[in-house]
Short mmCIF file of C-alpha atoms in Angstrom, two decimals:
data_model
loop_
_atom_site.label_atom_id
_atom_site.label_comp_id
_atom_site.label_asym_id
_atom_site.label_seq_id
_atom_site.Cartn_x
_atom_site.Cartn_y
_atom_site.Cartn_z
CA UNK A 1 -0.02 0.19 0.10
CA UNK A 2 1.04 3.65 -0.74
CA UNK A 3 1.93 5.62 1.83
CA UNK A 4 2.66 8.52 0.01
CA UNK A 5 -0.92 7.95 -2.26
CA UNK A 6 -2.61 8.38 1.17
CA UNK A 7 -1.45 12.24 2.91
CA UNK A 8 -4.29 13.55 1.88
CA UNK A 9 -6.29 11.33 4.41
CA UNK A 10 -3.62 11.82 7.14
CA UNK A 11 -3.94 15.42 6.50
CA UNK A 12 -7.55 15.53 7.21
CA UNK A 13 -7.15 13.76 10.41
CA UNK A 14 -4.81 16.25 11.77
CA UNK A 15 -6.03 18.82 14.15
CA UNK A 16 -5.43 22.62 13.69
CA UNK A 17 -2.50 22.54 15.36
CA UNK A 18 -0.72 19.61 13.84
CA UNK A 19 -1.45 20.87 10.05
CA UNK A 20 0.48 23.94 11.24
CA UNK A 21 3.55 22.36 12.52
CA UNK A 22 3.26 20.26 9.60
CA UNK A 23 2.63 23.32 7.05
CA UNK A 24 6.14 25.32 8.90
CA UNK A 25 7.96 21.49 8.53
CA UNK A 26 7.14 21.01 4.80
CA UNK A 27 8.44 24.85 4.34
CA UNK A 28 11.21 24.71 6.08
CA UNK A 29 11.96 21.12 4.26
CA UNK A 30 11.87 22.62 1.06
CA UNK A 31 14.16 25.54 1.92
CA UNK A 32 16.66 24.03 3.57
CA UNK A 33 17.03 20.86 0.39
CA UNK A 34 17.16 24.09 -1.75
CA UNK A 35 19.97 26.58 -2.97
CA UNK A 36 17.53 29.07 -4.44
CA UNK A 37 17.38 32.33 -3.66
CA UNK A 38 19.42 34.88 -1.19
CA UNK A 39 21.10 33.37 1.85
CA UNK A 40 19.19 36.33 4.21
CA UNK A 41 15.91 35.87 2.57
CA UNK A 42 16.17 31.67 3.12
CA UNK A 43 17.21 32.40 6.74
CA UNK A 44 14.13 34.80 7.07
CA UNK A 45 11.88 32.11 5.90
CA UNK A 46 13.34 29.50 7.72
CA UNK A 47 12.83 31.78 11.27
CA UNK A 48 9.50 32.70 10.32
CA UNK A 49 8.53 28.58 10.37
CA UNK A 50 10.02 28.19 13.40
CA UNK A 51 7.86 30.78 14.85
CA UNK A 52 4.86 29.23 13.57
CA UNK A 53 6.32 25.81 14.49
CA UNK A 54 6.48 26.65 17.94
CA UNK A 55 3.08 28.29 18.14
CA UNK A 56 1.14 25.51 17.05
CA UNK A 57 2.39 23.73 19.85
CA UNK A 58 0.35 25.79 22.11
CA UNK A 59 1.08 25.96 26.02
CA UNK A 60 0.79 22.51 27.03
CA UNK A 61 3.57 21.01 25.03
CA UNK A 62 6.96 22.64 24.03
CA UNK A 63 8.14 23.15 20.86
CA UNK A 64 12.04 22.36 20.01
CA UNK A 65 14.40 25.34 19.80
CA UNK A 66 15.59 26.33 16.18
CA UNK A 67 18.77 23.90 15.82
CA UNK A 68 16.67 20.99 17.04
CA UNK A 69 13.97 21.81 14.92
CA UNK A 70 16.43 22.14 11.65
CA UNK A 71 18.11 18.60 12.58
CA UNK A 72 15.36 16.69 13.32
CA UNK A 73 13.33 17.83 9.44
CA UNK A 74 16.29 14.86 8.25
CA UNK A 75 15.87 11.72 8.76
CA UNK A 76 12.55 12.22 11.26
CA UNK A 77 9.45 10.08 10.56
CA UNK A 78 6.88 13.38 9.41
CA UNK A 79 4.67 12.06 12.78
CA UNK A 80 7.03 12.33 14.97
CA UNK A 81 7.54 16.34 14.46
CA UNK A 82 4.01 17.46 15.02
CA UNK A 83 2.83 18.09 18.39
CA UNK A 84 0.86 15.04 20.03
CA UNK A 85 2.73 12.82 17.78
CA UNK A 86 -0.12 11.18 15.59
CA UNK A 87 -0.39 7.80 16.20
CA UNK A 88 -1.54 4.54 13.04
CA UNK A 89 -0.82 7.55 10.61
CA UNK A 90 0.89 6.61 7.19
CA UNK A 91 2.68 10.13 8.39
CA UNK A 92 4.64 8.20 10.24
CA UNK A 93 6.19 6.27 7.99
CA UNK A 94 7.08 9.33 5.78
CA UNK A 95 9.92 11.65 5.91
CA UNK A 96 10.61 14.92 4.68
CA UNK A 97 14.86 14.88 3.75
CA UNK A 98 16.72 11.92 4.55
CA UNK A 99 19.64 11.63 6.70
CA UNK A 100 21.90 13.93 4.08
CA UNK A 101 19.05 16.62 3.94
CA UNK A 102 18.27 15.15 0.44
CA UNK A 103 14.02 15.78 0.20
CA UNK A 104 11.94 12.84 -0.25
CA UNK A 105 9.14 11.88 -2.89
CA UNK A 106 6.35 13.03 -0.09
CA UNK A 107 8.04 16.35 0.42
CA UNK A 108 5.90 17.70 -3.12
CA UNK A 109 3.15 16.01 -2.06
CA UNK A 110 2.40 17.60 1.05
CA UNK A 111 3.51 20.95 -0.12
CA UNK A 112 0.82 21.05 -3.04
CA UNK A 113 -1.79 19.22 -0.62
CA UNK A 114 -0.98 20.34 3.21
CA UNK A 115 0.70 24.20 2.85
CA UNK A 116 -0.92 27.35 3.47
CA UNK A 117 2.88 28.45 2.76
CA UNK A 118 4.54 26.06 0.16
CA UNK A 119 3.60 28.89 -2.44
CA UNK A 120 6.35 30.49 -0.80
CA UNK A 121 9.12 28.18 -0.77
CA UNK A 122 11.80 27.86 -3.24
CA UNK A 123 11.43 25.28 -6.26
CA UNK A 124 8.02 23.53 -6.07
CA UNK A 125 6.78 26.98 -5.04
CA UNK A 126 6.99 28.53 -8.49
CA UNK A 127 4.50 25.75 -9.51
CA UNK A 128 2.51 26.29 -6.96
CA UNK A 129 2.61 29.85 -7.67
CA UNK A 130 1.35 29.03 -11.31
CA UNK A 131 -1.47 26.77 -10.38
CA UNK A 132 -2.80 29.53 -8.52
CA UNK A 133 -2.87 31.56 -11.14
CA UNK A 134 -4.17 28.87 -13.27
CA UNK A 135 -7.08 28.92 -11.13
CA UNK A 136 -8.03 32.30 -10.74
CA UNK A 137 -7.98 32.79 -14.25
CA UNK A 138 -10.84 29.87 -14.99
CA UNK A 139 -12.54 31.09 -11.92
CA UNK A 140 -12.06 28.86 -9.39
CA UNK A 141 -10.06 31.20 -7.33
CA UNK A 142 -11.13 34.27 -6.13
CA UNK A 143 -8.70 36.83 -6.43
CA UNK A 144 -5.72 37.68 -3.24
CA UNK A 145 -6.79 34.27 -1.76
CA UNK A 146 -4.63 30.93 -1.36
CA UNK A 147 -5.97 27.65 -1.07
CA UNK A 148 -4.99 25.97 2.48
CA UNK A 149 -5.44 22.50 0.75
CA UNK A 150 -5.44 21.78 -2.89
CA UNK A 151 -7.22 19.01 -3.77
CA UNK A 152 -7.35 16.34 -6.86
CA UNK A 153 -10.74 17.39 -7.81
CA UNK A 154 -10.48 20.74 -7.72
CA UNK A 155 -8.10 20.72 -9.90
CA UNK A 156 -9.11 18.38 -12.29
CA UNK A 157 -12.54 20.40 -12.37
CA UNK A 158 -10.52 23.54 -13.31
CA UNK A 159 -8.68 22.10 -16.03
CA UNK A 160 -11.69 19.95 -17.24
CA UNK A 161 -14.04 22.78 -17.16
CA UNK A 162 -11.74 25.31 -19.38
CA UNK A 163 -10.80 22.67 -22.13
CA UNK A 164 -14.87 21.81 -22.26
CA UNK A 165 -15.38 25.50 -23.03
CA UNK A 166 -13.27 25.27 -26.45
CA UNK A 167 -15.61 22.29 -27.81
CA UNK A 168 -15.57 18.75 -26.78
CA UNK A 169 -13.46 17.67 -29.99
CA UNK A 170 -10.57 20.48 -28.02
CA UNK A 171 -11.69 19.03 -25.19
CA UNK A 172 -10.71 15.40 -25.33
CA UNK A 173 -7.41 16.35 -28.09
CA UNK A 174 -5.82 18.49 -25.17
CA UNK A 175 -6.68 15.93 -21.95
CA UNK A 176 -5.21 13.33 -24.19
CA UNK A 177 -2.18 15.53 -24.69
CA UNK A 178 -1.97 16.30 -20.87
CA UNK A 179 -1.56 12.69 -20.43
CA UNK A 180 0.33 11.33 -22.68
CA UNK A 181 2.95 13.99 -23.63
CA UNK A 182 3.26 15.58 -20.26
CA UNK A 183 6.34 17.56 -21.71
CA UNK A 184 6.46 19.35 -25.12
CA UNK A 185 8.49 21.73 -27.20
CA UNK A 186 7.32 24.87 -27.62
CA UNK A 187 6.63 24.37 -30.87
CA UNK A 188 4.37 21.60 -30.73
CA UNK A 189 2.09 23.45 -27.78
CA UNK A 190 1.67 26.67 -30.15
CA UNK A 191 -0.37 24.13 -31.90
CA UNK A 192 -3.10 23.79 -29.70
CA UNK A 193 -4.53 26.96 -28.70
CA UNK A 194 -6.58 25.85 -25.72
CA UNK A 195 -3.50 24.17 -24.09
CA UNK A 196 -1.89 27.38 -24.85
CA UNK A 197 -4.68 29.82 -23.43
CA UNK A 198 -5.04 27.28 -20.39
CA UNK A 199 -1.39 28.30 -19.44
CA UNK A 200 -1.21 24.30 -18.56
CA UNK A 201 2.46 24.27 -19.79
CA UNK A 202 5.56 26.28 -18.08
CA UNK A 203 9.21 26.27 -18.20
CA UNK A 204 10.89 23.30 -16.74
CA UNK A 205 11.57 23.30 -13.38
CA UNK A 206 15.05 23.91 -11.54
CA UNK A 207 14.11 21.29 -9.23
CA UNK A 208 14.07 19.01 -12.39
CA UNK A 209 16.93 19.98 -14.74
CA UNK A 210 20.46 19.73 -14.06
CA UNK A 211 23.50 20.83 -16.38
CA UNK A 212 20.57 22.74 -18.45
CA UNK A 213 19.28 19.30 -19.51
CA UNK A 214 16.57 16.92 -18.35
CA UNK A 215 15.33 13.36 -18.69
CA UNK A 216 11.90 11.94 -18.82
CA UNK A 217 10.55 8.97 -17.21
CA UNK A 218 10.34 6.24 -18.94
CA UNK A 219 6.72 4.83 -17.73
CA UNK A 220 4.61 8.83 -17.37
CA UNK A 221 7.05 10.66 -19.87
CA UNK A 222 7.30 13.71 -17.36
CA UNK A 223 10.25 15.55 -15.97
CA UNK A 224 12.28 13.09 -13.25
CA UNK A 225 13.70 15.51 -10.05
CA UNK A 226 17.25 15.90 -10.02
CA UNK A 227 18.63 15.49 -6.59
CA UNK A 228 22.50 17.14 -5.95
CA UNK A 229 24.61 15.30 -3.54
CA UNK A 230 27.59 17.23 -2.21
CA UNK A 231 30.01 14.65 -4.61
CA UNK A 232 28.82 16.83 -7.79
CA UNK A 233 26.68 13.59 -8.71
CA UNK A 234 22.70 14.10 -9.41
CA UNK A 235 20.11 11.52 -8.16
CA UNK A 236 17.40 11.22 -11.21
CA UNK A 237 14.10 9.64 -10.36
CA UNK A 238 10.89 9.82 -11.27
CA UNK A 239 8.26 11.81 -8.99
CA UNK A 240 6.09 9.46 -8.45
CA UNK A 241 7.11 6.87 -5.56
CA UNK A 242 5.79 3.87 -7.58
CA UNK A 243 7.80 4.43 -10.78
CA UNK A 244 10.95 5.04 -9.48
CA UNK A 245 10.27 1.67 -7.29
CA UNK A 246 9.93 0.07 -10.62
CA UNK A 247 13.19 1.41 -11.54
CA UNK A 248 12.79 4.93 -12.47
CA UNK A 249 15.94 6.67 -11.12
CA UNK A 250 19.41 7.45 -12.05
CA UNK A 251 22.45 8.91 -11.07
CA UNK A 252 23.96 11.59 -13.61
CA UNK A 253 27.78 12.17 -13.66
CA UNK A 254 29.54 14.82 -14.71
CA UNK A 255 32.26 13.60 -17.32
CA UNK A 256 35.56 14.99 -18.26
CA UNK A 257 34.25 16.78 -21.59
CA UNK A 258 31.87 18.91 -19.47
CA UNK A 259 28.77 16.67 -20.17
CA UNK A 260 27.43 14.08 -17.90
CA UNK A 261 26.55 10.21 -17.99
CA UNK A 262 22.90 8.52 -16.89
CA UNK A 263 23.76 5.54 -15.46
CA UNK A 264 20.66 3.80 -14.16
CA UNK A 265 20.38 2.91 -10.63
CA UNK A 266 16.76 0.48 -10.78
CA UNK A 267 15.31 -2.57 -12.67
CA UNK A 268 15.32 -0.65 -16.06
CA UNK A 269 18.52 -0.52 -18.02
CA UNK A 270 17.05 1.37 -20.48
CA UNK A 271 18.43 5.20 -20.50
CA UNK A 272 16.30 7.90 -21.56
CA UNK A 273 17.79 10.91 -23.70
CA UNK A 274 19.14 13.76 -21.92
CA UNK A 275 17.36 17.15 -23.51
CA UNK A 276 18.42 20.41 -23.14
CA UNK A 277 15.98 22.47 -21.24
CA UNK A 278 16.14 25.42 -23.80
CA UNK A 279 12.47 24.99 -26.24
CA UNK A 280 10.42 22.51 -23.70
CA UNK A 281 7.93 22.81 -21.60
CA UNK A 282 5.86 20.56 -18.90
CA UNK A 283 3.12 20.48 -16.74
CA UNK A 284 3.53 21.77 -13.54
CA UNK A 285 3.46 19.11 -10.86
CA UNK A 286 0.29 19.25 -9.61
CA UNK A 287 -1.32 18.77 -13.09
CA UNK A 288 1.19 15.80 -13.51
CA UNK A 289 -0.06 14.47 -10.15
CA UNK A 290 -3.59 14.79 -11.03
CA UNK A 291 -4.18 14.91 -14.88
CA UNK A 292 -1.61 12.67 -16.33
CA UNK A 293 -0.84 9.94 -13.61
CA UNK A 294 -4.46 9.08 -13.42
CA UNK A 295 -4.91 9.37 -17.33
CA UNK A 296 -2.64 6.66 -17.99
CA UNK A 297 -4.55 4.71 -15.80
CA UNK A 298 -7.45 4.99 -17.72
CA UNK A 299 -6.00 4.71 -21.14
CA UNK A 300 -4.25 1.40 -20.06
CA UNK A 301 -7.54 0.25 -18.21
CA UNK A 302 -9.58 0.88 -21.41
CA UNK A 303 -7.24 -1.05 -23.48
CA UNK A 304 -7.47 -3.61 -21.04
CA UNK A 305 -11.22 -3.75 -21.37
CA UNK A 306 -11.47 -3.54 -25.19
CA UNK A 307 -9.33 -6.38 -25.30
CA UNK A 308 -11.77 -8.71 -23.51
CA UNK A 309 -14.20 -7.27 -26.06
CA UNK A 310 -16.34 -4.59 -23.89
CA UNK A 311 -17.22 -1.51 -25.87
CA UNK A 312 -15.61 1.26 -24.02
CA UNK A 313 -16.23 5.14 -24.55
CA UNK A 314 -12.89 7.15 -22.93
CA UNK A 315 -14.03 11.12 -21.67
CA UNK A 316 -17.58 10.36 -22.62
CA UNK A 317 -19.28 13.39 -20.86
CA UNK A 318 -16.52 16.03 -20.00
CA UNK A 319 -15.63 15.07 -16.57
CA UNK A 320 -18.54 13.26 -14.56
CA UNK A 321 -16.63 10.26 -15.31
CA UNK A 322 -13.46 8.50 -17.25
CA UNK A 323 -14.88 5.28 -19.15
CA UNK A 324 -18.45 3.55 -20.03
CA UNK A 325 -18.41 0.73 -20.04
CA UNK A 326 -20.71 -2.03 -22.19
CA UNK A 327 -20.91 -5.99 -23.13
CA UNK A 328 -22.86 -6.50 -26.54
CA UNK A 329 -25.65 -8.20 -25.77
CA UNK A 330 -25.60 -7.38 -22.13
CA UNK A 331 -28.14 -4.80 -20.48
CA UNK A 332 -25.60 -3.29 -18.06
CA UNK A 333 -23.12 -0.26 -18.15
CA UNK A 334 -20.44 0.55 -15.79
CA UNK A 335 -19.83 4.29 -15.18
CA UNK A 336 -15.66 4.48 -14.24
CA UNK A 337 -14.25 7.40 -12.64
CA UNK A 338 -10.12 6.41 -11.75
CA UNK A 339 -8.63 7.93 -8.98
CA UNK A 340 -4.84 7.20 -8.58
CA UNK A 341 -4.66 8.99 -5.19
CA UNK A 342 -6.98 7.94 -1.64
CA UNK A 343 -9.06 10.87 -0.82
CA UNK A 344 -12.24 10.47 0.89
CA UNK A 345 -12.60 14.35 1.16
CA UNK A 346 -12.58 14.44 -3.16
CA UNK A 347 -14.28 11.22 -2.95
CA UNK A 348 -17.04 12.66 -1.12
CA UNK A 349 -17.19 16.13 -3.05
CA UNK A 350 -17.15 13.88 -6.14
CA UNK A 351 -20.74 11.99 -5.29
CA UNK A 352 -22.30 15.80 -4.16
CA UNK A 353 -21.80 17.01 -7.97
CA UNK A 354 -22.13 13.96 -9.70
CA UNK A 355 -24.85 14.75 -12.14
CA UNK A 356 -26.21 11.38 -12.89
CA UNK A 357 -26.58 11.11 -8.97
CA UNK A 358 -23.89 8.52 -7.30
CA UNK A 359 -25.81 5.46 -8.40
CA UNK A 360 -23.52 2.47 -10.12
CA UNK A 361 -20.45 5.41 -10.40
CA UNK A 362 -18.04 3.01 -10.19
CA UNK A 363 -14.63 4.66 -8.63
CA UNK A 364 -11.28 2.66 -9.48
CA UNK A 365 -7.97 2.65 -8.06
CA UNK A 366 -4.71 0.95 -8.81
CA UNK A 367 -4.29 -1.95 -7.95
CA UNK A 368 -0.93 -0.67 -5.04
CA UNK A 369 -4.23 1.23 -3.47
CA UNK A 370 -6.41 -1.65 -2.20
CA UNK A 371 -5.27 -1.31 1.24
CA UNK A 372 -7.65 1.83 1.19
CA UNK A 373 -10.43 0.18 0.10
CA UNK A 374 -12.26 -0.42 3.14
CA UNK A 375 -11.92 3.90 3.73
CA UNK A 376 -13.37 4.94 0.57
CA UNK A 377 -16.02 2.39 0.69
CA UNK A 378 -16.82 4.08 4.15
CA UNK A 379 -17.54 7.10 2.11
CA UNK A 380 -19.36 5.67 -0.32
CA UNK A 381 -22.02 3.46 1.50
CA UNK A 382 -25.35 4.31 1.54
CA UNK A 383 -24.93 6.39 -1.85
CA UNK A 384 -25.63 3.23 -4.80
CA UNK A 385 -22.11 3.74 -5.75
CA UNK A 386 -18.80 1.54 -5.29
CA UNK A 387 -14.44 1.31 -5.07
CA UNK A 388 -12.77 -0.90 -6.18
CA UNK A 389 -9.53 -1.56 -8.42
CA UNK A 390 -8.64 -2.13 -12.20
CA UNK A 391 -8.23 -5.59 -11.19
CA UNK A 392 -11.25 -6.16 -9.91
CA UNK A 393 -13.46 -3.95 -12.40
CA UNK A 394 -11.45 -6.09 -15.43
CA UNK A 395 -12.51 -9.59 -13.86
CA UNK A 396 -15.82 -8.10 -13.09
CA UNK A 397 -16.34 -6.67 -16.52
CA UNK A 398 -14.69 -10.30 -17.89
CA UNK A 399 -17.15 -12.58 -16.00
CA UNK A 400 -20.53 -10.34 -17.27
#
């Protein structure tokens, strides 16, 4: 069961003081793991984070001084950093920085999902500010306001509604582009007017480039994170925890000829091409997380069901749901909404907004999130909707 995919659940279970402490820890960890910005400004932000951290503990529990706070950010489990140290939380399985101060796969996820001040941090902060601008442009976020929590449902609804305004054909083409090609040349992007007007693609983040180069994950084709080690070597790996575990991680080593060698560190032996940052644009982190990743599962699921002889329509009614599945000669139909994260809050929002009512709506999560099924099923209980894994759905359609 993926712990990183369950951060939304864990954040909802925190009280106000714990959320404030988490916010302060996330921003401080982002500052400590980045060399971006002036030293004075970075230290000022770190002191501000520590001040908010101390206040989050209230009067019944004493917060550690700054030196201890900064030291504990490296290697400590997230739950251990919070007031009251919440028990039985996935935050007890995650850390923000490793023992060497390098960022974990959970850090950027928490910056987007759980931080009120993440937009002020170096690196991912630029992605969050861009996302806020995009949400304001499509009327989903009032001017001069921010989001204490950015949900996948909010982002998807905003993006897909904006694309639909250009017509259904432009909507499906734009959505498929964001799924299949999360990185584009600037020239290719210029040929998609809806995506240009949406400002969905931006320059490649400094956190995902090294020596003016970037490399795509072989699985999702998005830019891999570049983490600079003190010895000059750069760790290059996919932001998706599962892709990294499956082998999308490499070591970039500087060569004598002022170039780079990319060396596999996992089971994948194929080495992706290193491309120049200049001339390319990429989806920001949140759009990759909530549009590209679920879209890849949607397309894969369609192909698997079609291979069984099912008739499948992809994105049949905008963003109402993702797949409409039928079998020839059978009256039954499946309305499928794919989720690649475990978010009960977002699931409840989806149930309220479903224009056809929740009856017979199937929420499908990937197999590695099977452990979250009991929690998600409690949310939909009594609505007529169901939650199952992609494997369960394929088996069910096959039997029908």
